[in-house]
Coordinates of C-alpha atoms and ligand atoms in Angstrom, one line a residue:
X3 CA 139.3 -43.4 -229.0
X4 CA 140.6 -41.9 -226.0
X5 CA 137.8 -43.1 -223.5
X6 CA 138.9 -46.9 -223.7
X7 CA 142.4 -45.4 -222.7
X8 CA 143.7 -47.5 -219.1
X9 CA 147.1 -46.5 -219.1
X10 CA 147.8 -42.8 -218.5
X11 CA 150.9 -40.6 -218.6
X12 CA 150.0 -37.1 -217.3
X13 CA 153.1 -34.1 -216.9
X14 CA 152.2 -30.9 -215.7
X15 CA 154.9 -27.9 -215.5
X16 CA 156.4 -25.7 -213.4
X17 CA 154.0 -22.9 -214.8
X18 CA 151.0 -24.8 -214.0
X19 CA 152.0 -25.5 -210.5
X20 CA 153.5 -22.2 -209.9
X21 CA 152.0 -18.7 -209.4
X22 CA 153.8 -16.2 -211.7
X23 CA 155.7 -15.1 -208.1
X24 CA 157.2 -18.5 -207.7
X25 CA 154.6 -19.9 -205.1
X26 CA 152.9 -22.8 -205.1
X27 CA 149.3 -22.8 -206.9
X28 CA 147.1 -24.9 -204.5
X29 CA 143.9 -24.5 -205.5
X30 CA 145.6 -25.8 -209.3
X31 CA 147.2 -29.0 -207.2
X32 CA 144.2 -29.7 -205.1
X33 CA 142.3 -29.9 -208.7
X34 CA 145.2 -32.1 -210.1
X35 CA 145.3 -34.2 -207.4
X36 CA 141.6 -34.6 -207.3
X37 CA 141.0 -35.1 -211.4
X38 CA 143.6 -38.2 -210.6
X39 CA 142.2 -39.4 -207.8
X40 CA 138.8 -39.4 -209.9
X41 CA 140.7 -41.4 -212.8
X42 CA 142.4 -44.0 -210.3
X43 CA 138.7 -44.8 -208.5
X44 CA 138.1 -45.6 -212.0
X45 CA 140.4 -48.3 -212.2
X46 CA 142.7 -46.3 -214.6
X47 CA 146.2 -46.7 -213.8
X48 CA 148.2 -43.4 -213.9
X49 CA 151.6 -42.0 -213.6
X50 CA 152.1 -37.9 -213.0
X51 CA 155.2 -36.3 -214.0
X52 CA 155.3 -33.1 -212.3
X53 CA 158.0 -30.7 -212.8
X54 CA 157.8 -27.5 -210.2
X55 CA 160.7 -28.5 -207.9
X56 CA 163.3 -25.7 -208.4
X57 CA 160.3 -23.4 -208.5
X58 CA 158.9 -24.5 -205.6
X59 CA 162.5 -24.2 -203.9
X60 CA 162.8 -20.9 -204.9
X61 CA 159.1 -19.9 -203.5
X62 CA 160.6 -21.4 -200.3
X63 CA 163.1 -18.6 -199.8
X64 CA 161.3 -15.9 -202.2
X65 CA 163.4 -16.3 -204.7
X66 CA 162.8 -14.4 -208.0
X67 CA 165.2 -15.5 -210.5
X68 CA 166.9 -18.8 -211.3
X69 CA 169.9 -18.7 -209.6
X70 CA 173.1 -19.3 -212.4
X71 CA 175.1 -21.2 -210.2
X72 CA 174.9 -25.3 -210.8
X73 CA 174.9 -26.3 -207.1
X74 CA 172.8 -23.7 -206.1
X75 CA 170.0 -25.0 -208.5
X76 CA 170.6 -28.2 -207.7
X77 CA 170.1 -27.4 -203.9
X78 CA 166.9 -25.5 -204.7
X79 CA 165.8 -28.6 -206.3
X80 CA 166.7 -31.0 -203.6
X81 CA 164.4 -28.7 -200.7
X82 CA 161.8 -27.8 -203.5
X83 CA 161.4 -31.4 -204.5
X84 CA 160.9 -32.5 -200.9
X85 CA 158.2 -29.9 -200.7
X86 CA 156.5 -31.1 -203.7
X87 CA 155.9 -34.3 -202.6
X88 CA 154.8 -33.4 -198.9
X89 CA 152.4 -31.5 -200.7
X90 CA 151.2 -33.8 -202.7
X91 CA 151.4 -36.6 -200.8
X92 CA 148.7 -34.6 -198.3
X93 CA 146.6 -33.9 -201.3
X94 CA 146.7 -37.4 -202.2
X95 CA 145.8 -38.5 -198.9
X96 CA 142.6 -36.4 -198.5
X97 CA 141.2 -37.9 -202.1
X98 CA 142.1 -41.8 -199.9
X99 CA 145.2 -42.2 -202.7
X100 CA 149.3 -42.8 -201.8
X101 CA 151.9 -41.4 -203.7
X102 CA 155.4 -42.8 -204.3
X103 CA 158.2 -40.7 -205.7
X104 CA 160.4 -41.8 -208.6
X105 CA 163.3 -39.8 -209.5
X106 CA 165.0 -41.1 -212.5
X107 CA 168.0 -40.0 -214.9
X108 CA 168.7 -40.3 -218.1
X109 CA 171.5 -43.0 -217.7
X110 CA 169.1 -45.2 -215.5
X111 CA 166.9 -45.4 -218.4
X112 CA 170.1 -46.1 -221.2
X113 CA 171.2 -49.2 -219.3
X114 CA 169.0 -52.3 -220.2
X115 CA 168.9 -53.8 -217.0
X116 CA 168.4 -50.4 -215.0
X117 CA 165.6 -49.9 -216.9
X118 CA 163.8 -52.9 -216.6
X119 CA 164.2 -52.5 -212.8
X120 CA 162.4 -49.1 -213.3
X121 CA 159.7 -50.6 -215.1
X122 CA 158.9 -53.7 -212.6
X123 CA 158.8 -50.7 -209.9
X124 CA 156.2 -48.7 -212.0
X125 CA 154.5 -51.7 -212.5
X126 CA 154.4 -52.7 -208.8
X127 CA 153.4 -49.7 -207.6
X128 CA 150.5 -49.3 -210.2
X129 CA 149.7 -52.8 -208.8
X130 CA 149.3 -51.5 -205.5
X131 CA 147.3 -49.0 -206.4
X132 CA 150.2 -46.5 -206.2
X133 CA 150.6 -43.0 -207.9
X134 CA 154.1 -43.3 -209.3
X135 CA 155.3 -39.1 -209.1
X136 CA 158.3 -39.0 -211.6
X137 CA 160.6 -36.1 -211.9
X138 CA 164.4 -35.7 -213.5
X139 CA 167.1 -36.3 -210.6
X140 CA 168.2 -33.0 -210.5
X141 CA 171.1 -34.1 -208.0
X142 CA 172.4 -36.3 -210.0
X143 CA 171.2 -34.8 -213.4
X144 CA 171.8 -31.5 -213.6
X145 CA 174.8 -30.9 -216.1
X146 CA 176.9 -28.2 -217.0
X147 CA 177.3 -29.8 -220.5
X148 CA 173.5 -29.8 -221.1
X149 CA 171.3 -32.6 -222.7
X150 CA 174.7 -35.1 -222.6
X151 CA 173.2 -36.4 -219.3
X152 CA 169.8 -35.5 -218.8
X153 CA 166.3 -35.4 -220.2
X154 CA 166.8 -31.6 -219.3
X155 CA 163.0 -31.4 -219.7
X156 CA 159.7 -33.4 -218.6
X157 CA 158.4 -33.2 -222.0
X158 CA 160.7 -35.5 -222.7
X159 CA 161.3 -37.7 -219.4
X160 CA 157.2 -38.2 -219.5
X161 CA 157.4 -39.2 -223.2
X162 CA 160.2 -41.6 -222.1
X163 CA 158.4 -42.6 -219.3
X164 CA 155.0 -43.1 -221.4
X165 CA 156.7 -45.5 -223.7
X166 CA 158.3 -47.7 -221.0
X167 CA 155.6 -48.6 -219.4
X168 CA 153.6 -49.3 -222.6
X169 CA 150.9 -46.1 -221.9
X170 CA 147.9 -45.7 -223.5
X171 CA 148.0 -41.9 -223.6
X172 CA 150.3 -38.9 -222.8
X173 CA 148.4 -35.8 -221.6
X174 CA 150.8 -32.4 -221.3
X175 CA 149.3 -30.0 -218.7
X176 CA 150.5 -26.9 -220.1
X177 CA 150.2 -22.8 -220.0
X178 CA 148.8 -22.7 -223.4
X179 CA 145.9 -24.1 -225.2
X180 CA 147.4 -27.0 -227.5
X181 CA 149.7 -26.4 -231.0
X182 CA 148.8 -23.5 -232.9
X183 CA 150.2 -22.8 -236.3
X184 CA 152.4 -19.9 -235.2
X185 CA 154.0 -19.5 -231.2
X186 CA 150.6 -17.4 -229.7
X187 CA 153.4 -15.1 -227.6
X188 CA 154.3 -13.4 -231.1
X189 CA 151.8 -13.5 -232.9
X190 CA 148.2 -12.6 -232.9
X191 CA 146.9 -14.4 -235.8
X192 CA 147.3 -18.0 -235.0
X193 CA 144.8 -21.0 -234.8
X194 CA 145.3 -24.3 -232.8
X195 CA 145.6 -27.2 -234.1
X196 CA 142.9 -29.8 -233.2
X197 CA 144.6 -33.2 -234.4
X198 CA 147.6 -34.1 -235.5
X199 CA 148.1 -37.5 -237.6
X200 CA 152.0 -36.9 -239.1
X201 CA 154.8 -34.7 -237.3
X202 CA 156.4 -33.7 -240.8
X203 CA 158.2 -30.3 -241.4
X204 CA 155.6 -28.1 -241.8
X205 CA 154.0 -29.2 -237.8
X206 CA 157.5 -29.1 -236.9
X207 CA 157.7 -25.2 -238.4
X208 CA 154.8 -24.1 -236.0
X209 CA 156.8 -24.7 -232.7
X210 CA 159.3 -22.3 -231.1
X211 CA 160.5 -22.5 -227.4
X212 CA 159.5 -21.7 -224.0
X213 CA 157.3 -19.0 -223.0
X214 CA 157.9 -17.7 -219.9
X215 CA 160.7 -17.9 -217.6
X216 CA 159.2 -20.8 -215.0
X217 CA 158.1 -22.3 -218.7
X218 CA 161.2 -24.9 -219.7
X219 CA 160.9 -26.6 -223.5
X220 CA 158.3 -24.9 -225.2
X221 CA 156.4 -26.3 -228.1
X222 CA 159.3 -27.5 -229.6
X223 CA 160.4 -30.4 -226.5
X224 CA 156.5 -31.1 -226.8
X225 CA 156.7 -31.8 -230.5
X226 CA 159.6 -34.2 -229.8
X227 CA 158.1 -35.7 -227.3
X228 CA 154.7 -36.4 -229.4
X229 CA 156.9 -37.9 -232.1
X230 CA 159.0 -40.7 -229.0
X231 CA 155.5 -41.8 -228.1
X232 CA 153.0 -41.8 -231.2
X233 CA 156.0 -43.6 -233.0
X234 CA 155.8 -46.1 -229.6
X235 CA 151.6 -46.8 -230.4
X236 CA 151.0 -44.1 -227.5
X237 CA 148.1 -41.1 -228.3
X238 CA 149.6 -37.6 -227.1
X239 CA 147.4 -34.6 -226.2
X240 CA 148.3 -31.4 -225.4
X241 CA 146.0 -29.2 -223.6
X242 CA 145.9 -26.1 -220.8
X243 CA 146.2 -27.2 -217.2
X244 CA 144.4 -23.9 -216.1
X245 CA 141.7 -26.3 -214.7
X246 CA 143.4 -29.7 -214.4
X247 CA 139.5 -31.6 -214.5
X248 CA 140.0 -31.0 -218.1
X249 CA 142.0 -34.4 -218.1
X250 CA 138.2 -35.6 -217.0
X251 CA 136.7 -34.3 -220.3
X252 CA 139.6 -35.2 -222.8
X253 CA 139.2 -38.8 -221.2
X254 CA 135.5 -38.8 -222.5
X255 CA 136.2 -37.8 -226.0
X256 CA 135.8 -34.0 -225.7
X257 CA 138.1 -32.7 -228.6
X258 CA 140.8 -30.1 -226.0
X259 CA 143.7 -29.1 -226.7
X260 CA 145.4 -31.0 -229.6
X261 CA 145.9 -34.5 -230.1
X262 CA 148.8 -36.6 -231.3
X263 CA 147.2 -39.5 -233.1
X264 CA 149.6 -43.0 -232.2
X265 CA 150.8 -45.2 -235.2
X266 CA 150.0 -49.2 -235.0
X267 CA 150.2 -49.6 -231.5
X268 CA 152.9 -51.9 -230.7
Ligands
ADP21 P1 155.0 -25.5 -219.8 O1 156.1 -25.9 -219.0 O2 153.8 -25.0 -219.0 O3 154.5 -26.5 -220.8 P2 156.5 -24.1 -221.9 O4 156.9 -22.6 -221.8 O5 157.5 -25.1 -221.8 O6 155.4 -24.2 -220.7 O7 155.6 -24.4 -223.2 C1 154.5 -23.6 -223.6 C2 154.9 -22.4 -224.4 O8 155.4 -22.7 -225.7 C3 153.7 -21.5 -224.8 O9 153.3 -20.7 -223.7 C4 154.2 -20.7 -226.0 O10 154.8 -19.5 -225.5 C5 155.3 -21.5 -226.5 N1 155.1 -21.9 -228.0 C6 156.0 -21.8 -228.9 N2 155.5 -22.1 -230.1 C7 154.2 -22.5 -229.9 C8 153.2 -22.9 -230.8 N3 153.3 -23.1 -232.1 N4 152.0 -23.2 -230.2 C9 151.8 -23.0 -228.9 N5 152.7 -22.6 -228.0 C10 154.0 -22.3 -228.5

């Protein structure tokens, strides 16, 4: 089902990208930017939505907590977000592939006509043969009355993103293995979840929120996210980007991580 899939979504988060002191993880982003560059020379069109930017900012200037204050976050995503994309934009470039960075916010994709101008541009660029890199516009986004203005997660902004451009399939690079039954950082005793036709209470029940302190929604802005884009006729899977190649083998069928089975596609 998954191997016909063109169209692909992938998000990856801070934790992936990140070593547990802040600093980039290379070898983790050479792999990423390699698996995609694999995909695209097979004519699939993709979209990465890569989170990382206040991390990587606070890597820059060793940095080991969040800072509280709004401005100084949002500065810390400004010079981390330029980083991210220098990086990956040389990454790119030794694998023969261009980037382009899109930042969006929440409002762009609430007005009808902004919106349509952000899909022609992700169209384009996938025309061109263009990685379209998508991350929130912390500049702009960032709010002191959370969630009002902003996606506040990439969960969400890729699920967003998945259904405006009409995906195939979502895949969530995360630190953990897929869905289990209970959160894995409590308790012992818990299996994953292999495939997942209906998001109904009891699925819902399973998730709790982030896991480590670079980690931002947890299972629970997953979940959501699952439920924007199988309801939108997009398959969702959720699996560990500890080796990004992964994507490779959930691509040809492999059952990884859990999957998010789409209704009728639209
Ligand atoms: P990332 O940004 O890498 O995706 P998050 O911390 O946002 O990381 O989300 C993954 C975390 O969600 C897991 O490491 C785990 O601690 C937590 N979690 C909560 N409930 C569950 C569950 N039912 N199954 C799996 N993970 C869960």
């Amino acid at each position: 089902m998954l191997k016909s899939a063109k169209r692909i979504v992938i998000k990856v988060g801070t934790s992936t990208l990140t070593h547990d002191n802040g600093k980039m993880n290379l070898m983790r982003m050479d792999r990423l930017a390699l698996t995609i560059a694999e995909l695209m020379n097979d004519n699939k069109e993709v979209v990465l939505v890569s989170s990382g930017a206040i991390g990587v900012g606070m890597g820059k200037f060793n940095l080991r907590k969040r800072p509280e204050v709004m401005g100084m976050k949002q500065a810390l995503a400004a010079i981390g977000q330029c980083e991210l994309m220098n990086i990956y934009s040389r990454l790119f470039a030794a694998y023969n592939h261009t980037v382009a960075q899109v930042l969006l916010t929440k409002a762009d994709l609430d007005d009808e006509v902004k919106k349509m101008n952000v899909m022609n541009t992700f169209n384009s660029l996938m025309e061109f043969g263009v990685l379209p890199i998508v991350n929130e516009n912390d500049t702009v986004s960032i709010d002191e009355i959370k969630h009002l203005n902003m996606f506040g997660d990439n969960d969400t902004l890729s699920a967003v993103v998945a259904k405006l451009i009409s995906a195939d399939l979502l895949i969530i690079l995360s630190d953990i293995d897929g869905l289990y039954d209970k959160n894995p950082g409590k308790n012992k005793e818990c299996n994953l979840i292999s495939i997942v036709e209906d998001i109904d209470d009891t699925v819902l029940g399973y998730a709790e929120g982030k896991g480590t302190s670079r980690g931002t929604g947890g299972m629970i802005t997953k979940l959501g996210a699952a439920k924007i884009v199988t309801e939108a006729g997009v398959n969702m899977v959720i699996a560990n980007g500890r080796d990004p190649a992964a994507v490779l083998d959930i691509l040809e069928g492999e059952n990884i991580g859990t999957l998010f089975v789409r209704k009728e596609k639209k």
